[in-house]
Amino acid sequence: MVTSTSSIPTTARNKTVLFALSLALIMYVDRVALAQAAPFIRTDLGLTQVQMGWVFTTFGWAYALFEIPGGWLGDRFGSRKVLMRIVIWWSAFTALTGLAWNHASLLATQALFGAGEAGCFPNLTRVLATWLPKGEREKAQARLWLATRMGAALTPVIVMVLLRYMGLNWRMAFFIFSLLGVGWAIAFFRWYRDDPSKHPEVNAAELALLPPPRETASVSHFPIRQILSNGSIVLLCIQYACVAYGWWFYVTWLPTYVREMRGTGIQMHPILLAIFTGMPLLFGGVGCLVSGALAPRLAKRFGSVTIARRILAITGFVGASLSIVLFIQVHDPYKAMFVLGMAGFLNDFIMPAAWASTMDKGGRYAGTVSGFMNMVGGIAGASSATIVGYILRATDNDWTVALYVSASIYMVGAFCWLFIDPHTPMEQPT
């Protein structure tokens, strides 16, 4: 439904990006709330560190296993219907998390919560692949991941305000967070269209900027052979596992580490402590913006999207690894958290390059390809949450070992990028 013949493009695609950014923020508020409430949950439900690790892992495994189905459903039936349903689903189980009464019930709600959130980013990736010209994709992905980091960074402060200063318990906090997703789902379903040509706010000039229908059309089969036979996609998945392994520490164990290891829980004001635990996430958001801004400039300078993305990703991996090693050596808690913030900053140098690559290589299978990558990352992240718990038990709470493992895994990700072609579509035009 193209409504105007004006030569000036309309900007409906910008509203689509805003919907994507707001959902990314909401998703991470809901997701990170568990880590911030973990000390209170452990006390109320009498959980050990290992049991809490399994709660994080249960979410992570469900999140990982439903990534590909969630992405493929969007490719097959359109992101409008799929996103509306999964956002309402996970919002319901965000609220039900507050009703958990023991370890088993908490595991169940987190498994179902993770299954719902799994389809979010694959479907948002398809939305952006459908609604954005290729030259705007890295910038949009940078903003998208900035939103996730802002949500994750602000959640510690929000949870602290709700629990300590508004007199609410952790159960009521989860109910409040659940309302955000429900509101978003209703607004998105009313405004969004899977086919931009059918949106009343899109004119012919804007439509001409967007990818042709053949690159974003719905699909009928599952491209597992194409994905597994494409070496660059396989390496994209492996490098994303390396990102996720290190990054999950920030959203699972970091609040506990700061309180127990750095000894800042007594000296710091609770709000300041919450800000510190969110610092790697907040710095990471800035890293996304910087990387997204540098990508087109580097591509222009070197005449290659591939070289530009390799430079940014390898810089991120190596820098994050070295930052963690330095963090271990710094004893002053304020300086140490700044260094860990830089690890988050460099970690997220990788994100725009990785996710824009799934859009370019996936084409009309962008949801499935990004879901495949995010699934592998989710498995690695979920495993890291449990592995850290077992490392702490085996080493009598020696956090240093766990941190060195993360630093080493980052270097594996840098190695992968030496061989990735992040730009050539897996499905060549006939």
Short mmCIF file of C-alpha atoms in Angstrom, two decimals:
data_model
loop_
_atom_site.label_atom_id
_atom_site.label_comp_id
_atom_site.label_asym_id
_atom_site.label_seq_id
_atom_site.Cartn_x
_atom_site.Cartn_y
_atom_site.Cartn_z
CA MET A 1 0.00 0.00 0.00
CA VAL A 2 2.33 2.73 -1.27
CA THR A 3 0.59 5.99 -0.41
CA SER A 4 2.68 8.69 -2.09
CA THR A 5 4.63 9.32 -5.28
CA SER A 6 6.85 11.94 -3.65
CA SER A 7 10.54 11.75 -4.54
CA ILE A 8 11.42 12.29 -0.87
CA PRO A 9 11.53 8.94 0.97
CA THR A 10 9.30 8.53 3.98
CA THR A 11 10.91 7.35 7.22
CA ALA A 12 8.73 4.48 8.37
CA ARG A 13 11.86 2.32 8.59
CA ASN A 14 13.07 4.53 11.44
CA LYS A 15 9.96 3.67 13.45
CA THR A 16 10.65 0.01 12.78
CA VAL A 17 14.14 0.47 14.22
CA LEU A 18 12.66 2.19 17.29
CA PHE A 19 10.37 -0.78 17.88
CA ALA A 20 13.38 -3.09 17.64
CA LEU A 21 15.43 -0.97 20.05
CA SER A 22 12.65 -0.75 22.63
CA LEU A 23 12.09 -4.51 22.57
CA ALA A 24 15.81 -5.19 22.96
CA LEU A 25 15.85 -2.94 26.02
CA ILE A 26 12.77 -4.60 27.52
CA MET A 27 14.14 -8.08 26.87
CA TYR A 28 17.34 -7.36 28.76
CA VAL A 29 15.57 -5.69 31.66
CA ASP A 30 13.53 -8.87 32.08
CA ARG A 31 16.58 -11.08 31.59
CA VAL A 32 19.11 -9.33 33.83
CA ALA A 33 16.62 -8.87 36.65
CA LEU A 34 17.22 -12.49 37.70
CA ALA A 35 20.96 -11.97 38.18
CA GLN A 36 20.39 -8.80 40.20
CA ALA A 37 17.75 -10.44 42.37
CA ALA A 38 19.80 -13.64 42.74
CA PRO A 39 21.19 -12.85 46.23
CA PHE A 40 17.65 -12.21 47.53
CA ILE A 41 16.25 -15.28 45.76
CA ARG A 42 19.01 -17.49 47.13
CA THR A 43 18.27 -16.29 50.66
CA ASP A 44 14.48 -16.70 50.40
CA LEU A 45 14.57 -20.10 48.67
CA GLY A 46 17.70 -21.44 50.42
CA LEU A 47 19.69 -22.07 47.23
CA THR A 48 23.42 -22.82 46.95
CA GLN A 49 25.76 -21.25 44.39
CA VAL A 50 25.64 -24.38 42.26
CA GLN A 51 21.83 -24.45 42.38
CA MET A 52 21.71 -20.80 41.32
CA GLY A 53 24.15 -21.63 38.53
CA TRP A 54 21.75 -24.29 37.29
CA VAL A 55 18.93 -21.72 37.27
CA PHE A 56 21.00 -19.49 34.98
CA THR A 57 21.91 -22.51 32.88
CA THR A 58 18.31 -23.71 32.55
CA PHE A 59 17.30 -20.37 31.13
CA GLY A 60 20.33 -20.43 28.84
CA TRP A 61 19.70 -23.91 27.46
CA ALA A 62 16.04 -23.20 26.77
CA TYR A 63 17.01 -19.91 25.17
CA ALA A 64 19.58 -21.67 23.00
CA LEU A 65 17.45 -24.63 21.93
CA PHE A 66 14.53 -22.50 20.78
CA GLU A 67 16.65 -20.00 18.82
CA ILE A 68 16.47 -21.84 15.51
CA PRO A 69 12.75 -22.71 15.71
CA GLY A 70 11.99 -19.10 16.67
CA GLY A 71 14.04 -17.71 13.81
CA TRP A 72 12.65 -20.12 11.24
CA LEU A 73 9.06 -19.40 12.28
CA GLY A 74 9.72 -15.73 11.55
CA ASP A 75 11.20 -16.60 8.14
CA ARG A 76 8.22 -18.84 7.39
CA PHE A 77 5.23 -16.94 8.81
CA GLY A 78 6.51 -13.40 9.29
CA SER A 79 7.92 -11.61 12.31
CA ARG A 80 4.75 -9.66 13.09
CA LYS A 81 2.75 -12.62 14.39
CA VAL A 82 5.73 -14.46 15.83
CA LEU A 83 7.14 -11.55 17.83
CA MET A 84 3.75 -10.61 19.26
CA ARG A 85 3.23 -14.14 20.55
CA ILE A 86 6.68 -14.76 21.98
CA VAL A 87 6.84 -11.39 23.78
CA ILE A 88 3.55 -12.07 25.53
CA TRP A 89 4.78 -15.60 26.35
CA TRP A 90 8.00 -14.50 28.00
CA SER A 91 6.25 -11.63 29.80
CA ALA A 92 3.89 -14.14 31.37
CA PHE A 93 6.79 -16.23 32.66
CA THR A 94 8.62 -13.14 33.87
CA ALA A 95 5.62 -12.55 36.13
CA LEU A 96 5.43 -16.23 37.13
CA THR A 97 9.10 -16.18 38.18
CA GLY A 98 7.94 -14.09 41.12
CA LEU A 99 5.71 -16.97 42.24
CA ALA A 100 8.54 -19.53 42.50
CA TRP A 101 8.58 -21.32 45.85
CA ASN A 102 11.56 -23.68 45.51
CA HIS A 103 14.45 -24.65 43.23
CA ALA A 104 12.33 -26.82 40.93
CA SER A 105 9.66 -24.18 40.34
CA LEU A 106 12.32 -21.56 39.62
CA LEU A 107 13.96 -23.91 37.11
CA ALA A 108 10.61 -24.46 35.38
CA THR A 109 9.71 -20.79 35.03
CA GLN A 110 13.20 -19.92 33.77
CA ALA A 111 13.10 -22.71 31.19
CA LEU A 112 9.80 -21.44 29.78
CA PHE A 113 10.96 -17.83 30.02
CA GLY A 114 14.11 -18.68 28.05
CA ALA A 115 12.11 -20.54 25.40
CA GLY A 116 10.05 -17.40 24.86
CA GLU A 117 12.94 -14.97 24.65
CA ALA A 118 14.78 -17.23 22.20
CA GLY A 119 12.99 -15.96 19.11
CA CYS A 120 13.52 -12.28 19.85
CA PHE A 121 16.80 -11.45 18.15
CA PRO A 122 16.41 -13.78 15.15
CA ASN A 123 13.07 -12.12 14.41
CA LEU A 124 14.39 -8.62 15.03
CA THR A 125 17.24 -9.44 12.66
CA ARG A 126 14.73 -10.45 10.00
CA VAL A 127 12.78 -7.25 10.66
CA LEU A 128 15.90 -5.15 10.10
CA ALA A 129 16.95 -7.20 7.05
CA THR A 130 13.51 -6.55 5.54
CA TRP A 131 13.17 -2.89 6.41
CA LEU A 132 16.71 -1.52 6.04
CA PRO A 133 19.07 -0.95 3.10
CA LYS A 134 22.30 -2.90 3.43
CA GLY A 135 24.28 0.25 4.14
CA GLU A 136 22.24 0.95 7.28
CA ARG A 137 22.39 -2.51 8.82
CA GLU A 138 25.55 -2.28 10.93
CA LYS A 139 24.48 1.05 12.35
CA ALA A 140 21.09 -0.38 13.27
CA GLN A 141 22.66 -3.47 14.84
CA ALA A 142 24.97 -1.21 16.85
CA ARG A 143 21.98 0.71 18.20
CA LEU A 144 20.11 -2.51 18.85
CA TRP A 145 22.90 -3.90 21.00
CA LEU A 146 23.36 -0.53 22.69
CA ALA A 147 19.73 -0.86 23.78
CA THR A 148 20.38 -4.31 25.23
CA ARG A 149 23.38 -3.04 27.16
CA MET A 150 21.48 -0.01 28.43
CA GLY A 151 18.70 -2.29 29.62
CA ALA A 152 21.17 -4.60 31.28
CA ALA A 153 23.14 -1.71 32.80
CA LEU A 154 20.07 0.09 34.14
CA THR A 155 18.43 -3.01 35.56
CA PRO A 156 20.74 -3.25 38.61
CA VAL A 157 19.78 0.29 39.57
CA ILE A 158 16.08 -0.31 38.89
CA VAL A 159 16.07 -3.52 40.94
CA MET A 160 17.93 -1.84 43.77
CA VAL A 161 15.45 1.05 43.84
CA LEU A 162 12.46 -1.30 43.80
CA LEU A 163 13.80 -3.60 46.50
CA ARG A 164 15.63 -1.24 48.84
CA TYR A 165 13.90 2.12 48.44
CA MET A 166 10.33 1.33 47.39
CA GLY A 167 9.91 -1.51 49.85
CA LEU A 168 8.96 -4.08 47.21
CA ASN A 169 10.16 -7.68 47.34
CA TRP A 170 11.78 -9.42 44.40
CA ARG A 171 8.52 -11.18 43.55
CA MET A 172 6.63 -7.95 42.88
CA ALA A 173 9.55 -6.59 40.85
CA PHE A 174 9.20 -9.43 38.33
CA PHE A 175 5.49 -8.71 37.95
CA ILE A 176 6.21 -5.04 37.21
CA PHE A 177 8.79 -5.94 34.59
CA SER A 178 6.36 -8.28 32.85
CA LEU A 179 3.99 -5.42 32.02
CA LEU A 180 6.55 -3.76 29.75
CA GLY A 181 6.53 -6.61 27.24
CA VAL A 182 2.76 -6.87 27.07
CA GLY A 183 2.45 -3.19 26.19
CA TRP A 184 5.12 -3.49 23.51
CA ALA A 185 3.50 -6.54 21.89
CA ILE A 186 0.16 -4.80 21.48
CA ALA A 187 1.68 -1.64 19.98
CA PHE A 188 3.96 -3.56 17.61
CA PHE A 189 1.24 -5.82 16.26
CA ARG A 190 -0.97 -2.84 15.47
CA TRP A 191 1.73 -0.85 13.63
CA TYR A 192 4.16 -3.28 11.96
CA ARG A 193 3.81 -5.03 8.58
CA ASP A 194 6.02 -7.87 7.31
CA ASP A 195 5.89 -6.42 3.80
CA PRO A 196 6.92 -2.73 3.76
CA SER A 197 5.00 -2.18 0.50
CA LYS A 198 1.76 -2.85 2.41
CA HIS A 199 2.45 -0.27 5.14
CA PRO A 200 0.41 2.94 4.77
CA GLU A 201 3.35 5.11 5.94
CA VAL A 202 5.78 3.90 3.23
CA ASN A 203 5.99 5.72 -0.10
CA ALA A 204 7.57 4.55 -3.36
CA ALA A 205 10.79 6.46 -2.72
CA GLU A 206 11.39 4.74 0.60
CA LEU A 207 10.40 1.38 -0.82
CA ALA A 208 13.03 1.79 -3.54
CA LEU A 209 15.71 2.02 -0.83
CA LEU A 210 14.76 -1.30 0.72
CA PRO A 211 15.86 -4.81 -0.32
CA PRO A 212 13.88 -6.33 -3.21
CA PRO A 213 11.10 -8.76 -2.24
CA ARG A 214 13.06 -11.79 -3.52
CA GLU A 215 15.67 -11.20 -0.77
CA THR A 216 13.12 -11.02 2.06
CA ALA A 217 10.32 -13.32 0.89
CA SER A 218 8.96 -15.96 3.24
CA VAL A 219 10.52 -19.42 3.00
CA SER A 220 9.13 -22.91 2.97
CA HIS A 221 12.05 -25.19 3.87
CA PHE A 222 14.65 -25.30 6.63
CA PRO A 223 18.16 -24.60 5.21
CA ILE A 224 20.18 -26.79 7.56
CA ARG A 225 22.43 -28.20 4.80
CA GLN A 226 23.20 -24.75 3.44
CA ILE A 227 24.10 -23.50 6.91
CA LEU A 228 26.27 -26.44 7.97
CA SER A 229 28.08 -26.58 4.63
CA ASN A 230 29.00 -22.89 4.77
CA GLY A 231 32.31 -22.63 6.62
CA SER A 232 31.97 -18.92 7.36
CA ILE A 233 28.59 -19.39 9.01
CA VAL A 234 29.98 -22.22 11.12
CA LEU A 235 32.89 -19.99 12.19
CA LEU A 236 30.47 -17.13 12.91
CA CYS A 237 28.71 -19.48 15.32
CA ILE A 238 31.98 -20.54 16.99
CA GLN A 239 33.18 -16.96 17.45
CA TYR A 240 29.79 -16.03 18.89
CA ALA A 241 30.13 -18.84 21.42
CA CYS A 242 33.39 -17.18 22.50
CA VAL A 243 31.64 -13.82 22.88
CA ALA A 244 28.79 -15.33 24.84
CA TYR A 245 30.95 -17.36 27.21
CA GLY A 246 32.73 -14.26 28.48
CA TRP A 247 29.75 -11.93 28.33
CA TRP A 248 27.41 -14.14 30.35
CA PHE A 249 29.64 -13.63 33.37
CA TYR A 250 28.51 -10.00 33.43
CA VAL A 251 24.81 -10.86 33.55
CA THR A 252 24.99 -13.87 35.86
CA TRP A 253 27.89 -13.94 38.32
CA LEU A 254 29.26 -10.39 38.30
CA PRO A 255 26.94 -9.00 41.03
CA THR A 256 27.94 -11.91 43.30
CA TYR A 257 31.63 -11.47 42.43
CA VAL A 258 31.59 -7.76 43.28
CA ARG A 259 29.94 -8.39 46.65
CA GLU A 260 32.01 -11.41 47.68
CA MET A 261 35.42 -10.98 46.08
CA ARG A 262 36.01 -7.27 45.75
CA GLY A 263 34.67 -6.57 49.19
CA THR A 264 32.78 -3.50 48.06
CA GLY A 265 29.39 -4.45 49.39
CA ILE A 266 29.94 -2.74 52.76
CA GLN A 267 31.93 0.31 51.69
CA MET A 268 29.80 1.27 48.69
CA HIS A 269 26.38 2.85 48.64
CA PRO A 270 23.94 0.26 47.23
CA ILE A 271 23.10 2.41 44.18
CA LEU A 272 26.78 2.93 43.43
CA LEU A 273 27.33 -0.80 43.76
CA ALA A 274 24.51 -1.42 41.29
CA ILE A 275 26.06 1.05 38.83
CA PHE A 276 29.42 -0.69 39.14
CA THR A 277 27.96 -4.10 38.36
CA GLY A 278 26.33 -2.63 35.27
CA MET A 279 29.48 -0.86 34.07
CA PRO A 280 30.70 -3.56 31.64
CA LEU A 281 27.24 -3.58 30.06
CA LEU A 282 27.01 0.20 29.80
CA PHE A 283 30.53 0.45 28.35
CA GLY A 284 29.56 -2.36 25.99
CA GLY A 285 26.74 -0.25 24.59
CA VAL A 286 29.22 2.52 23.83
CA GLY A 287 31.45 -0.06 22.17
CA CYS A 288 28.56 -1.05 19.91
CA LEU A 289 28.08 2.54 18.79
CA VAL A 290 31.76 3.09 18.15
CA SER A 291 32.07 -0.15 16.18
CA GLY A 292 28.93 0.58 14.17
CA ALA A 293 30.26 4.05 13.30
CA LEU A 294 33.71 2.76 12.34
CA ALA A 295 32.48 -0.12 10.15
CA PRO A 296 31.41 1.88 7.05
CA ARG A 297 34.46 4.14 7.31
CA LEU A 298 36.84 1.20 7.45
CA ALA A 299 34.98 -0.53 4.62
CA LYS A 300 35.35 2.59 2.49
CA ARG A 301 39.01 3.01 3.37
CA PHE A 302 39.98 -0.59 2.62
CA GLY A 303 37.41 -1.15 -0.11
CA SER A 304 36.18 -4.27 1.68
CA VAL A 305 33.37 -4.99 4.12
CA THR A 306 35.16 -8.22 5.04
CA ILE A 307 38.39 -6.49 6.07
CA ALA A 308 36.50 -3.84 8.04
CA ARG A 309 34.54 -6.40 10.03
CA ARG A 310 37.63 -8.53 10.66
CA ILE A 311 39.54 -5.55 12.05
CA LEU A 312 36.74 -4.61 14.42
CA ALA A 313 36.02 -8.15 15.59
CA ILE A 314 39.64 -9.14 16.17
CA THR A 315 40.31 -5.87 17.99
CA GLY A 316 37.33 -6.60 20.22
CA PHE A 317 38.31 -10.16 21.05
CA VAL A 318 41.98 -9.45 21.77
CA GLY A 319 41.18 -6.28 23.69
CA ALA A 320 38.54 -7.97 25.86
CA SER A 321 40.93 -10.81 26.68
CA LEU A 322 43.74 -8.47 27.72
CA SER A 323 41.33 -6.33 29.75
CA ILE A 324 40.24 -9.33 31.81
CA VAL A 325 43.85 -10.28 32.48
CA LEU A 326 44.55 -6.72 33.63
CA PHE A 327 41.38 -6.72 35.76
CA ILE A 328 42.71 -9.69 37.71
CA GLN A 329 45.89 -7.76 38.55
CA VAL A 330 44.19 -4.54 39.73
CA HIS A 331 43.25 -4.56 43.41
CA ASP A 332 41.57 -1.17 43.79
CA PRO A 333 37.83 -1.93 43.28
CA TYR A 334 37.09 1.32 41.44
CA LYS A 335 39.98 0.95 39.00
CA ALA A 336 39.23 -2.73 38.59
CA MET A 337 35.61 -2.12 37.60
CA PHE A 338 36.72 0.51 35.09
CA VAL A 339 39.06 -2.05 33.52
CA LEU A 340 36.26 -4.62 33.42
CA GLY A 341 34.09 -1.94 31.84
CA MET A 342 36.69 -1.69 29.08
CA ALA A 343 36.42 -5.46 28.63
CA GLY A 344 32.70 -4.94 28.03
CA PHE A 345 33.44 -2.06 25.65
CA LEU A 346 35.77 -4.21 23.55
CA ASN A 347 33.51 -7.27 23.78
CA ASP A 348 30.80 -5.32 22.02
CA PHE A 349 33.07 -4.18 19.21
CA ILE A 350 32.22 -7.61 17.84
CA MET A 351 28.43 -7.39 17.96
CA PRO A 352 27.55 -5.16 14.95
CA ALA A 353 29.96 -7.08 12.71
CA ALA A 354 28.65 -10.49 13.79
CA TRP A 355 24.94 -9.69 13.51
CA ALA A 356 25.21 -7.68 10.29
CA SER A 357 27.05 -10.69 8.86
CA THR A 358 24.09 -12.98 9.61
CA MET A 359 21.84 -10.53 7.74
CA ASP A 360 24.12 -10.37 4.70
CA LYS A 361 24.84 -14.09 4.56
CA GLY A 362 21.32 -15.20 5.48
CA GLY A 363 19.28 -13.06 3.08
CA ARG A 364 15.70 -14.33 3.24
CA TYR A 365 16.94 -16.87 5.81
CA ALA A 366 18.30 -14.12 8.08
CA GLY A 367 16.08 -15.22 10.96
CA THR A 368 17.25 -18.83 10.74
CA VAL A 369 20.95 -18.02 10.29
CA SER A 370 20.98 -15.51 13.14
CA GLY A 371 19.01 -17.98 15.26
CA PHE A 372 21.62 -20.64 14.55
CA MET A 373 24.43 -18.30 15.62
CA ASN A 374 22.57 -17.16 18.70
CA MET A 375 21.76 -20.77 19.61
CA VAL A 376 25.44 -21.69 19.69
CA GLY A 377 26.16 -18.55 21.69
CA GLY A 378 23.34 -19.36 24.09
CA ILE A 379 24.69 -22.86 24.70
CA ALA A 380 28.14 -21.44 25.43
CA GLY A 381 26.74 -18.77 27.70
CA ALA A 382 24.53 -21.19 29.59
CA SER A 383 27.44 -23.54 30.01
CA SER A 384 29.63 -20.74 31.32
CA ALA A 385 27.15 -19.99 34.11
CA THR A 386 27.35 -23.57 35.35
CA ILE A 387 31.07 -23.95 34.71
CA VAL A 388 31.80 -20.88 36.85
CA GLY A 389 29.75 -22.37 39.68
CA TYR A 390 31.71 -25.62 39.53
CA ILE A 391 35.04 -23.81 39.23
CA LEU A 392 34.23 -21.88 42.40
CA ARG A 393 33.34 -25.06 44.24
CA ALA A 394 36.43 -26.93 43.01
CA THR A 395 38.86 -24.07 43.79
CA ASP A 396 37.36 -22.88 47.07
CA ASN A 397 35.95 -19.70 45.50
CA ASP A 398 39.01 -18.84 43.40
CA TRP A 399 37.46 -16.43 40.91
CA THR A 400 40.82 -15.90 39.19
CA VAL A 401 40.66 -19.30 37.48
CA ALA A 402 37.23 -18.57 36.05
CA LEU A 403 38.39 -15.21 34.70
CA TYR A 404 41.49 -16.65 33.03
CA VAL A 405 39.31 -19.23 31.29
CA SER A 406 37.17 -16.41 29.85
CA ALA A 407 40.25 -14.51 28.68
CA SER A 408 41.55 -17.59 26.88
CA ILE A 409 38.26 -18.26 25.13
CA TYR A 410 38.17 -14.71 23.79
CA MET A 411 41.43 -15.40 21.95
CA VAL A 412 39.82 -18.38 20.19
CA GLY A 413 37.18 -16.01 18.82
CA ALA A 414 39.85 -13.71 17.41
CA PHE A 415 41.41 -16.66 15.59
CA CYS A 416 38.07 -17.55 13.96
CA TRP A 417 37.75 -14.13 12.36
CA LEU A 418 40.93 -14.66 10.34
CA PHE A 419 38.95 -17.06 8.13
CA ILE A 420 35.39 -15.68 8.09
CA ASP A 421 33.81 -14.27 4.93
CA PRO A 422 31.11 -12.16 6.59
CA HIS A 423 29.52 -10.65 3.49
CA THR A 424 28.85 -13.14 0.67
CA PRO A 425 25.25 -14.51 0.81
CA MET A 426 24.96 -18.25 1.33
CA GLU A 427 22.15 -18.34 -1.24
CA GLN A 428 23.46 -17.03 -4.53
CA PRO A 429 20.98 -15.51 -7.02
CA THR A 430 20.08 -17.77 -9.93
#
